[in-house]
Short mmCIF file of N, CA and C in Angstrom, two decimals:
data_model
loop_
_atom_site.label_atom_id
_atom_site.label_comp_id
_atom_site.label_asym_id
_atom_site.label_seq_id
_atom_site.Cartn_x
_atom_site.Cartn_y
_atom_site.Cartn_z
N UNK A 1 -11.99 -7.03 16.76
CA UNK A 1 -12.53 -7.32 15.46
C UNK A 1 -12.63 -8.84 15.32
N UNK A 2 -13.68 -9.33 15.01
CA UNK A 2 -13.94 -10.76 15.13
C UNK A 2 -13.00 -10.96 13.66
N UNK A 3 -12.07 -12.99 13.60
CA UNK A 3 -11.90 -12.98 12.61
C UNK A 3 -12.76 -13.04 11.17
N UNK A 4 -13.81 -13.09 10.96
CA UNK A 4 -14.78 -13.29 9.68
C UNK A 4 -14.82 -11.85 9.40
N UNK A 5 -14.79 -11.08 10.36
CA UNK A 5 -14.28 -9.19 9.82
C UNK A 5 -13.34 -9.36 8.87
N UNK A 6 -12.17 -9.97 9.86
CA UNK A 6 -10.58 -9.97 9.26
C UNK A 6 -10.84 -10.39 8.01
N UNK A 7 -11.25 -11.89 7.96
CA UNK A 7 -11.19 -12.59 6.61
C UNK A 7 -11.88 -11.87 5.53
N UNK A 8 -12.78 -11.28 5.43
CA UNK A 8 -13.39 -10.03 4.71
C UNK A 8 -12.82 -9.11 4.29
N UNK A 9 -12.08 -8.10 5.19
CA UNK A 9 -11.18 -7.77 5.17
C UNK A 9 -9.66 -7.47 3.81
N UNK A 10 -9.10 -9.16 4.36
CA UNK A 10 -8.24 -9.52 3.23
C UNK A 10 -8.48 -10.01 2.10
N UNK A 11 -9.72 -10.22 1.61
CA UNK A 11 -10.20 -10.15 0.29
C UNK A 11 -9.20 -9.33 -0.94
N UNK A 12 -8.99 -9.66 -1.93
CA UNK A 12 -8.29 -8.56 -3.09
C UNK A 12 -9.13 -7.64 -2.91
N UNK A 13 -8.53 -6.29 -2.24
CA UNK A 13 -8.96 -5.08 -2.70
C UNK A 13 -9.10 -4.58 -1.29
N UNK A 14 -9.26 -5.39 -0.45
CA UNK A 14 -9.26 -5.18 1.05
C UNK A 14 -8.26 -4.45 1.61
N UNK A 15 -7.86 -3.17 1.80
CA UNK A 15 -7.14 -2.15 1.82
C UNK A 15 -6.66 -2.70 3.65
N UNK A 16 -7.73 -2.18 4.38
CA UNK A 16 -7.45 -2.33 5.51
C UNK A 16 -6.56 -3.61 6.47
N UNK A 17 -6.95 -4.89 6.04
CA UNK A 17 -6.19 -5.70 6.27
C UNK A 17 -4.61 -5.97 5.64
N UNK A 18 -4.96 -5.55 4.63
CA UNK A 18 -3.61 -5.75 4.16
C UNK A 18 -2.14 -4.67 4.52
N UNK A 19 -2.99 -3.45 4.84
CA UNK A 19 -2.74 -2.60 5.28
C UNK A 19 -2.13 -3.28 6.90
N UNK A 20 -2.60 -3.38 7.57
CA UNK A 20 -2.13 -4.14 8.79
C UNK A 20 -1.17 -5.61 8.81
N UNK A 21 -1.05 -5.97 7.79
CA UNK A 21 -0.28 -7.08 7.49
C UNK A 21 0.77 -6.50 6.45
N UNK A 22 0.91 -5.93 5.65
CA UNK A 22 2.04 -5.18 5.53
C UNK A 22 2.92 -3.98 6.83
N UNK A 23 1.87 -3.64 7.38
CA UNK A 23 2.58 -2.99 8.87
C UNK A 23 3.45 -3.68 9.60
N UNK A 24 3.22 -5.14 9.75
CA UNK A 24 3.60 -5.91 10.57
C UNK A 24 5.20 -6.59 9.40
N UNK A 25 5.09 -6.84 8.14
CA UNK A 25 5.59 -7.19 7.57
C UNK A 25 6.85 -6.08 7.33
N UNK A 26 6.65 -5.17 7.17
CA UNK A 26 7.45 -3.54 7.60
C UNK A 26 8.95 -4.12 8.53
N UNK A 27 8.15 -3.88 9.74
CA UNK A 27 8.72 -4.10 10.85
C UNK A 27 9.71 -5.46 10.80
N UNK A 28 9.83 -6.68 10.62
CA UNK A 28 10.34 -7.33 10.29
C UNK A 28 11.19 -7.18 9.09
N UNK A 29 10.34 -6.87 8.28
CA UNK A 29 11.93 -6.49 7.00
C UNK A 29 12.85 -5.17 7.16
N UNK A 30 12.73 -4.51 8.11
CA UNK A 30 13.28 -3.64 8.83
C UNK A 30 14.12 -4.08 9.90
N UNK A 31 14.28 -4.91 10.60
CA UNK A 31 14.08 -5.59 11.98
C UNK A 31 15.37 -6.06 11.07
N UNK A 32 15.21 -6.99 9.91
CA UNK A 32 16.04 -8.21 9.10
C UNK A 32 16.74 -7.50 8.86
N UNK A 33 16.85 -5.93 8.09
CA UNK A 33 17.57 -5.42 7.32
C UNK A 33 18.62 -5.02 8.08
N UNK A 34 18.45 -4.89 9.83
CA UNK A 34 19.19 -4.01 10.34
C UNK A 34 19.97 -5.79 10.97
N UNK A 35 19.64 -6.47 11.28
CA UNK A 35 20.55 -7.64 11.73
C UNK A 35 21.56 -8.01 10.94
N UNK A 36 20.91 -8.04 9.36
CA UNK A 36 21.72 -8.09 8.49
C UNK A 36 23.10 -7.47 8.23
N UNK A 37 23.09 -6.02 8.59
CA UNK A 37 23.83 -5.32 8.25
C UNK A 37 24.75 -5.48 9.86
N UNK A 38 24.42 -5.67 11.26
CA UNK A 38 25.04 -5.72 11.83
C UNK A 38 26.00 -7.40 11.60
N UNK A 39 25.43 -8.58 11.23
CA UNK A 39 25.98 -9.43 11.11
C UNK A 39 27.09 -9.23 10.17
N UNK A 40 27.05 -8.51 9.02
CA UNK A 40 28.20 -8.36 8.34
C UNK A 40 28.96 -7.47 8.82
N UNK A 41 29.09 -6.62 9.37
CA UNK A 41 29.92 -6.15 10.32
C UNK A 41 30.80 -6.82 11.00
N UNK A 42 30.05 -7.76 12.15
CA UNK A 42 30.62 -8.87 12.48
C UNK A 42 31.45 -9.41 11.93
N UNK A 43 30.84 -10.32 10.88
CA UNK A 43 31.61 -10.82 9.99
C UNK A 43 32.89 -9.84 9.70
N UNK A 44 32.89 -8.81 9.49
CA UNK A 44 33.87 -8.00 8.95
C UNK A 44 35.09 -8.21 10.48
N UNK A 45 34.74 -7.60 11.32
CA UNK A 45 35.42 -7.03 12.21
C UNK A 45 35.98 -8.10 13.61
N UNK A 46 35.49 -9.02 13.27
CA UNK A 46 35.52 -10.39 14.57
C UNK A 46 37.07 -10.71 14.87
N UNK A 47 37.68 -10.70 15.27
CA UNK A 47 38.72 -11.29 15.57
C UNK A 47 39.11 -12.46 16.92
N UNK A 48 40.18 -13.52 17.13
CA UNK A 48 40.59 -13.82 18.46
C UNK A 48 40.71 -15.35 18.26
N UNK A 49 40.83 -16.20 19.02
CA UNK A 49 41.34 -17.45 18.68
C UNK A 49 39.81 -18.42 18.29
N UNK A 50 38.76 -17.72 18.07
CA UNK A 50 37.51 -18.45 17.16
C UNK A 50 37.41 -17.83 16.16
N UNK A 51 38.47 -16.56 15.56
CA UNK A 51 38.21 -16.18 14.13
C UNK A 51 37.56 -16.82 13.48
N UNK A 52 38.06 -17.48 13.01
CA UNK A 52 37.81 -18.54 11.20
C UNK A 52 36.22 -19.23 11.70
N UNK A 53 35.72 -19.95 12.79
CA UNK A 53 34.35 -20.49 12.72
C UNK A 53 33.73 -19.33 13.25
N UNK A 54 34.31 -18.40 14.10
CA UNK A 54 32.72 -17.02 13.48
C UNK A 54 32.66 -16.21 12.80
N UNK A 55 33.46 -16.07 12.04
CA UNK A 55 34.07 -15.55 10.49
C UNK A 55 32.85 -16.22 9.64
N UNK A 56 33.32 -17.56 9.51
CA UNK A 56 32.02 -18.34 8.82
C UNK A 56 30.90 -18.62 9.22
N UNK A 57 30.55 -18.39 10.60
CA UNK A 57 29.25 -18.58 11.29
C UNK A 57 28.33 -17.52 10.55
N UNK A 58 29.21 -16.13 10.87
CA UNK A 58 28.71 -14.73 10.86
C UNK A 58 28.27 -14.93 9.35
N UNK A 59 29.50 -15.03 8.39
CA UNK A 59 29.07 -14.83 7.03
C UNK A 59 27.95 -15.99 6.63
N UNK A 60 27.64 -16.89 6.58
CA UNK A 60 26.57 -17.96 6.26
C UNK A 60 25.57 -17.03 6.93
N UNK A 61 25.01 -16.25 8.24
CA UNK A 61 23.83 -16.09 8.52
C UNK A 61 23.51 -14.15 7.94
N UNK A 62 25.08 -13.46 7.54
CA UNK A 62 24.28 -12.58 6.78
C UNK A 62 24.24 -12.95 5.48
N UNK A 63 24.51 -14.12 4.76
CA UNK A 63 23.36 -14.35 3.90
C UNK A 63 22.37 -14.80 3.56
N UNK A 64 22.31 -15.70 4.59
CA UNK A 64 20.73 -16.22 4.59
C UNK A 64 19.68 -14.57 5.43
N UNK A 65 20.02 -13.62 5.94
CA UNK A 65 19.47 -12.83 6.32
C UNK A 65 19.50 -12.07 5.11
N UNK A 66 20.04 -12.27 4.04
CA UNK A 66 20.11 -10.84 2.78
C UNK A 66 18.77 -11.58 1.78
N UNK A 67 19.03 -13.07 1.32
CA UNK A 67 17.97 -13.39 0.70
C UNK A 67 16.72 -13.15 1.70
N UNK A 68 16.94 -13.15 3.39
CA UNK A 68 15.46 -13.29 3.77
C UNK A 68 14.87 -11.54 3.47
N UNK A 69 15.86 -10.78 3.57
CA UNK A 69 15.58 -9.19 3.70
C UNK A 69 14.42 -8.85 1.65
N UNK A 70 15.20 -9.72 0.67
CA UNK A 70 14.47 -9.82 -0.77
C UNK A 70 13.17 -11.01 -0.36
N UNK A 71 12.96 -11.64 0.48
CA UNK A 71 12.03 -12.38 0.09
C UNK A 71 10.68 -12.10 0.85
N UNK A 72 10.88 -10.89 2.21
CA UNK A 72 10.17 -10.32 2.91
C UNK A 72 9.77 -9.18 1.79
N UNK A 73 10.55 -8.25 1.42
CA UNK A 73 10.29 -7.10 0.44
C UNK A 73 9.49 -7.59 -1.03
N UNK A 74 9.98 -8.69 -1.38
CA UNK A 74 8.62 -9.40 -2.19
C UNK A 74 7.48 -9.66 -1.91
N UNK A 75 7.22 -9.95 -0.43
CA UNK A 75 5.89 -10.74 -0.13
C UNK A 75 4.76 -9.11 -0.10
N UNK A 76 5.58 -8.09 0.51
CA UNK A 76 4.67 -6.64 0.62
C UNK A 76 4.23 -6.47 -0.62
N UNK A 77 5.80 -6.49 -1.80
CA UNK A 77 4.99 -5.74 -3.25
C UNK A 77 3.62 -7.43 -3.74
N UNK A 78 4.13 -8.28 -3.55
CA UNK A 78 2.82 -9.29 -3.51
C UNK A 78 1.99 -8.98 -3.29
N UNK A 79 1.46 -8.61 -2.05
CA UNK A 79 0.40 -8.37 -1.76
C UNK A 79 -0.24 -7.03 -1.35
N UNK A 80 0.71 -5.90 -3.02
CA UNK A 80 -0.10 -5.02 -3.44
C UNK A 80 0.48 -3.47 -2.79
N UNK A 81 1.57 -3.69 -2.11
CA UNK A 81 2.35 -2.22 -1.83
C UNK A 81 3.37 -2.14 -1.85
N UNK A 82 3.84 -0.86 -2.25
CA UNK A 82 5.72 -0.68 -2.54
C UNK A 82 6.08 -1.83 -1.22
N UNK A 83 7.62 -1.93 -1.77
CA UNK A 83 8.30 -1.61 -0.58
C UNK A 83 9.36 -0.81 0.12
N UNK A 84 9.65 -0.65 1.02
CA UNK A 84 9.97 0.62 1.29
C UNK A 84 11.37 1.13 0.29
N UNK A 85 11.82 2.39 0.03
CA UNK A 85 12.69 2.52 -0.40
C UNK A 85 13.60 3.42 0.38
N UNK A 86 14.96 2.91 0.43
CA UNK A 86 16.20 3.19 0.64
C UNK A 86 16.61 2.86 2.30
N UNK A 87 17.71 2.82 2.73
CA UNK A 87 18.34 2.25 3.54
C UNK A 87 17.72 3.10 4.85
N UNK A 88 17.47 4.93 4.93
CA UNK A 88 16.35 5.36 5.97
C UNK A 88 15.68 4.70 5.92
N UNK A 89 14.44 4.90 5.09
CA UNK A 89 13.44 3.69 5.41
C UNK A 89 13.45 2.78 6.15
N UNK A 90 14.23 1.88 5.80
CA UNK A 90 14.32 0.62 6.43
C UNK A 90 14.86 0.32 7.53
N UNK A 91 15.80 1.91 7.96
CA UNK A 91 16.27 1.71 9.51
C UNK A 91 15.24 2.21 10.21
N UNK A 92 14.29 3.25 9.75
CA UNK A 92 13.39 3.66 10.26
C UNK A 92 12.16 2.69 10.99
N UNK A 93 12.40 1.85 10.12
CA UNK A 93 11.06 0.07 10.60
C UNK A 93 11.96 -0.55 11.55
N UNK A 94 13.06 -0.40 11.88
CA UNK A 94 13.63 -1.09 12.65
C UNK A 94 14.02 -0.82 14.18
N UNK A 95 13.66 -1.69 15.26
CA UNK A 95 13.70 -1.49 16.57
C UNK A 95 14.95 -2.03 16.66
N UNK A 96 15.72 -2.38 16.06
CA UNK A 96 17.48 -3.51 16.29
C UNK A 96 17.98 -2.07 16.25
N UNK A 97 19.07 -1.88 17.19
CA UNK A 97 20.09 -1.16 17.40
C UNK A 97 21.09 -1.68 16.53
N UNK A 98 22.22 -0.92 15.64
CA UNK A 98 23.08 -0.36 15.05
C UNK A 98 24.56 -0.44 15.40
N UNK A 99 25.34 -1.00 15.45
CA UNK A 99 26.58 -0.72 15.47
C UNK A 99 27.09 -1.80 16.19
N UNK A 100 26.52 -3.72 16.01
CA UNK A 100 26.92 -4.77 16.56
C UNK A 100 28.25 -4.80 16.50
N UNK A 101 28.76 -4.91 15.44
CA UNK A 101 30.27 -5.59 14.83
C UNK A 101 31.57 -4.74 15.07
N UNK A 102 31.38 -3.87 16.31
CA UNK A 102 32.76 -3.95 17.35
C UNK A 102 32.82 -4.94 18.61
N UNK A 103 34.26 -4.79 18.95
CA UNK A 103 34.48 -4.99 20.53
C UNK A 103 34.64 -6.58 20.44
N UNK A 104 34.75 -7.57 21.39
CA UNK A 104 35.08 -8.28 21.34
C UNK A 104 34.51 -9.54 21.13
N UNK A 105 35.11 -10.62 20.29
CA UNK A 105 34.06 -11.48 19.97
C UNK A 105 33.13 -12.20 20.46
N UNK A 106 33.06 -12.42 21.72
CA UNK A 106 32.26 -12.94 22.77
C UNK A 106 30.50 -12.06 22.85
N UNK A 107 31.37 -10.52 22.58
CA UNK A 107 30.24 -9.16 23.02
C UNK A 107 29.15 -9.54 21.64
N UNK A 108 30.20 -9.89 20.65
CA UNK A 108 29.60 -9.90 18.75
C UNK A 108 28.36 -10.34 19.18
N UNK A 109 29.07 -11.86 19.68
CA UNK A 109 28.09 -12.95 19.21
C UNK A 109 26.55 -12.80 20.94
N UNK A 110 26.91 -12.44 21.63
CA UNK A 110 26.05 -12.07 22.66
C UNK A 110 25.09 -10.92 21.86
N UNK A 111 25.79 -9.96 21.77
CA UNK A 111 24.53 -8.78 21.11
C UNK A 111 23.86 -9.23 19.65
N UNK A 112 24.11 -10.12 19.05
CA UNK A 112 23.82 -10.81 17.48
C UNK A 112 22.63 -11.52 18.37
N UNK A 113 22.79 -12.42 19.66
CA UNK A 113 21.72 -13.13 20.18
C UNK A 113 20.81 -12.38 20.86
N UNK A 114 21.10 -11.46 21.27
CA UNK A 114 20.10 -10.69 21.68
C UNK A 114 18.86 -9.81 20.59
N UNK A 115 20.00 -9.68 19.60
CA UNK A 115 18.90 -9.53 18.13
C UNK A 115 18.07 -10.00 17.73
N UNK A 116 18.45 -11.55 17.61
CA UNK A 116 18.03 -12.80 17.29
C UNK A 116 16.45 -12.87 18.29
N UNK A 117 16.95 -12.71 19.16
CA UNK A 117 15.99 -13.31 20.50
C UNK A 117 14.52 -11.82 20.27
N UNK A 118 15.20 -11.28 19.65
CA UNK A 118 14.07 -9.64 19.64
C UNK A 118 13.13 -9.90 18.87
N UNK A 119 14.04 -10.15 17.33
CA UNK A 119 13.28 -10.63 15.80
C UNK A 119 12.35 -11.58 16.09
N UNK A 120 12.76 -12.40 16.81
CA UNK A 120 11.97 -13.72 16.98
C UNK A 120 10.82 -13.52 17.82
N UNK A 121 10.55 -12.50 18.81
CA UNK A 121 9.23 -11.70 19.42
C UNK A 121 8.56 -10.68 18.37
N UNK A 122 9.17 -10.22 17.48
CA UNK A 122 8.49 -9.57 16.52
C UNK A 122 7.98 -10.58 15.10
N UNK A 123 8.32 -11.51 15.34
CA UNK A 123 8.03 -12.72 14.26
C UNK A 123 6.70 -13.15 14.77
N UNK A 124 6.93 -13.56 16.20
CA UNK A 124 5.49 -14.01 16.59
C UNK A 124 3.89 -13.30 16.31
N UNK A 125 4.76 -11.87 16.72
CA UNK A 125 3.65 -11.05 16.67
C UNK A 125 3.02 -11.06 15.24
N UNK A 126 4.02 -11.16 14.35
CA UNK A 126 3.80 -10.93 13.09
C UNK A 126 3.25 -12.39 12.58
N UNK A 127 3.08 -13.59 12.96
CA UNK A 127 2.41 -14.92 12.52
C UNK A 127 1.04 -14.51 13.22
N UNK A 128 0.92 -13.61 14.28
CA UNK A 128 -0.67 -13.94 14.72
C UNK A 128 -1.17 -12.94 13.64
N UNK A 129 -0.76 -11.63 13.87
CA UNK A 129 -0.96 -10.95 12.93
C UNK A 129 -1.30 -11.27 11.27
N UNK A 130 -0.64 -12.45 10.71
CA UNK A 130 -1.27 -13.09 9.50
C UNK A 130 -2.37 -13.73 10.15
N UNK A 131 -2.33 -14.81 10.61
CA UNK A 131 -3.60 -15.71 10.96
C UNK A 131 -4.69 -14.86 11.41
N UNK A 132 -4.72 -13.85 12.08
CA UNK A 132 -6.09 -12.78 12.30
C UNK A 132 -6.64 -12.22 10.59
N UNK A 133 -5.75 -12.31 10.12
CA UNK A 133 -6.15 -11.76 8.94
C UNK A 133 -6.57 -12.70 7.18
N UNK A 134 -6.59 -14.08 8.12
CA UNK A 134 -6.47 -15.23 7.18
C UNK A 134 -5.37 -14.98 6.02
N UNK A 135 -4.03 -14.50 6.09
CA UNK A 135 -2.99 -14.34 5.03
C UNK A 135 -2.16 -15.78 5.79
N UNK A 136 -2.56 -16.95 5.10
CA UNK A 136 -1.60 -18.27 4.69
C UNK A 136 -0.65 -18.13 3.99
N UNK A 137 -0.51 -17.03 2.83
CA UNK A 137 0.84 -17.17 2.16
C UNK A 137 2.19 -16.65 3.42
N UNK A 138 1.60 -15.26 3.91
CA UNK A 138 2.31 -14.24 4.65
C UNK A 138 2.70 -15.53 5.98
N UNK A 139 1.68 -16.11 6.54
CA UNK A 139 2.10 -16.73 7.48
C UNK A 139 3.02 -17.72 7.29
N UNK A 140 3.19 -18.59 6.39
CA UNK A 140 3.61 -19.33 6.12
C UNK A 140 4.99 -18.72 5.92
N UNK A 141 5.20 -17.48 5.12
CA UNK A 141 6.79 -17.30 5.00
C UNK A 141 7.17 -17.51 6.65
N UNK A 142 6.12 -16.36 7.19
CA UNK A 142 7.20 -15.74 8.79
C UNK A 142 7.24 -17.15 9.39
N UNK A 143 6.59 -17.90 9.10
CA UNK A 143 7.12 -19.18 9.71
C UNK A 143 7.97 -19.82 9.63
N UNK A 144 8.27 -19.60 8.45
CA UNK A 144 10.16 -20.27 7.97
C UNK A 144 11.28 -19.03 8.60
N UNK A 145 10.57 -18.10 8.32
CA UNK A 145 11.64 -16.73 9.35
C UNK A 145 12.07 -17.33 10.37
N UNK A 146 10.84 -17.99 11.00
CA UNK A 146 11.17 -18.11 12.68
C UNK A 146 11.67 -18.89 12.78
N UNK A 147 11.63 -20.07 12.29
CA UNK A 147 12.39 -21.51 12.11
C UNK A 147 13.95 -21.00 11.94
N UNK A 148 14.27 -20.35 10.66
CA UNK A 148 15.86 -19.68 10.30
C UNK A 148 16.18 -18.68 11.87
N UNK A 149 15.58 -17.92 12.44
CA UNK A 149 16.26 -17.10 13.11
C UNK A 149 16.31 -17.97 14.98
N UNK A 150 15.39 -19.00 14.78
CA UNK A 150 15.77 -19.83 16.05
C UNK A 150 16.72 -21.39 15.69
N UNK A 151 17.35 -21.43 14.48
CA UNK A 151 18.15 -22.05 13.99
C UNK A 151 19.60 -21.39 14.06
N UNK A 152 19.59 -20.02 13.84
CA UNK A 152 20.76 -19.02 14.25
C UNK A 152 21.45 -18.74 15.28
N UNK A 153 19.79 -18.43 16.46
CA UNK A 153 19.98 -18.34 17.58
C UNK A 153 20.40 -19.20 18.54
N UNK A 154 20.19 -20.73 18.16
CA UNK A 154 21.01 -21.92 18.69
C UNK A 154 22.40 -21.56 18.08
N UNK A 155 22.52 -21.79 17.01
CA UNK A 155 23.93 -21.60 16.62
C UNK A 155 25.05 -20.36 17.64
N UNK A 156 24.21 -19.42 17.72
CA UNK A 156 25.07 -18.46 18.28
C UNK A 156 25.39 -18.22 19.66
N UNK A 157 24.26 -19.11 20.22
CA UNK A 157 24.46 -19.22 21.86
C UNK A 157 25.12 -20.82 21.82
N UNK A 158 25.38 -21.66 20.98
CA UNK A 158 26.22 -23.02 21.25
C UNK A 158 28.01 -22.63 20.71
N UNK A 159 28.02 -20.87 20.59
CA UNK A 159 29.60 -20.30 20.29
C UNK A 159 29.98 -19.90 21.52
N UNK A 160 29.20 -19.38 22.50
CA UNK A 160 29.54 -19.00 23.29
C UNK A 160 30.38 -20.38 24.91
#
């Protein structure tokens, strides 16, 4: 589809594009919702002689992942569709595996980066995915996404 389709397309009222840019937007707030919930886990369950700085590592990035999980679910009803409801749902959009925050703290913070490193391939996809569709607002968030989750992802591979 050439972009001047696309840009047509995303016009107000343009079902189809937006339709495809909320797909993509899905997946990521799905993706977020489930890191989220494994990071607090983490946070919960971390123990060993780096307690206390990944105690606080963990907790600072599930909350910057809880406001990002409300500010992704805003940008969908923005631009004109629910967003999803209830916690199925949202594991359902999500390719992140479930159950980070056992085992030992080394494993935490390794499988948290491997999250990290996933989101951040589904981010990309999801910035071309705006720019095919001329959505500057949409792109512009996932661009600060990516910035926050390769700001994390240093953080969590400079624990190891």
């Amino acid at each position: 589809m050439s972009k001047s389709t696309l840009k047509k397309m995303s016009r107000p009222g343009a079902n189809n594009a937006s339709k495809v840019m909320v797909d993509a937007l899905a997946g990521v707030l799905g993706d977020t919702f489930q890191l989220f919930v494994n990071t607090q886990t983490c946070h919960w369950n971390v123990v060993g002689p780096n307690f206390v700085a990944l105690h606080e590592l963990f907790g600072k990035q599930y909350e910057e992942l809880h406001t990002a999980v409300d500010e992704l679910a805003e940008r969908i009803r923005s631009i004109g569709h629910p967003a999803p409801v209830g916690v199925g749902a949202l594991k359902a959009l999500s390719s992140q595996p479930d159950g980070l925050g056992k085992g030992a703290a080394e494993d935490m913070v390794a499988s948290l980066i491997d999250a990290h490193e996933k989101l951040i391939a589904g981010l990309v996809k999801s910035i071309e995915v705006a720019d095919e569709v001329d959505d500057d607002g949409t792109e512009d968030l996932l661009i600060g996404r990516l910035r926050a989750h390769q700001k994390m992802l240093w953080m969590l591979k400079s624990s190891l």
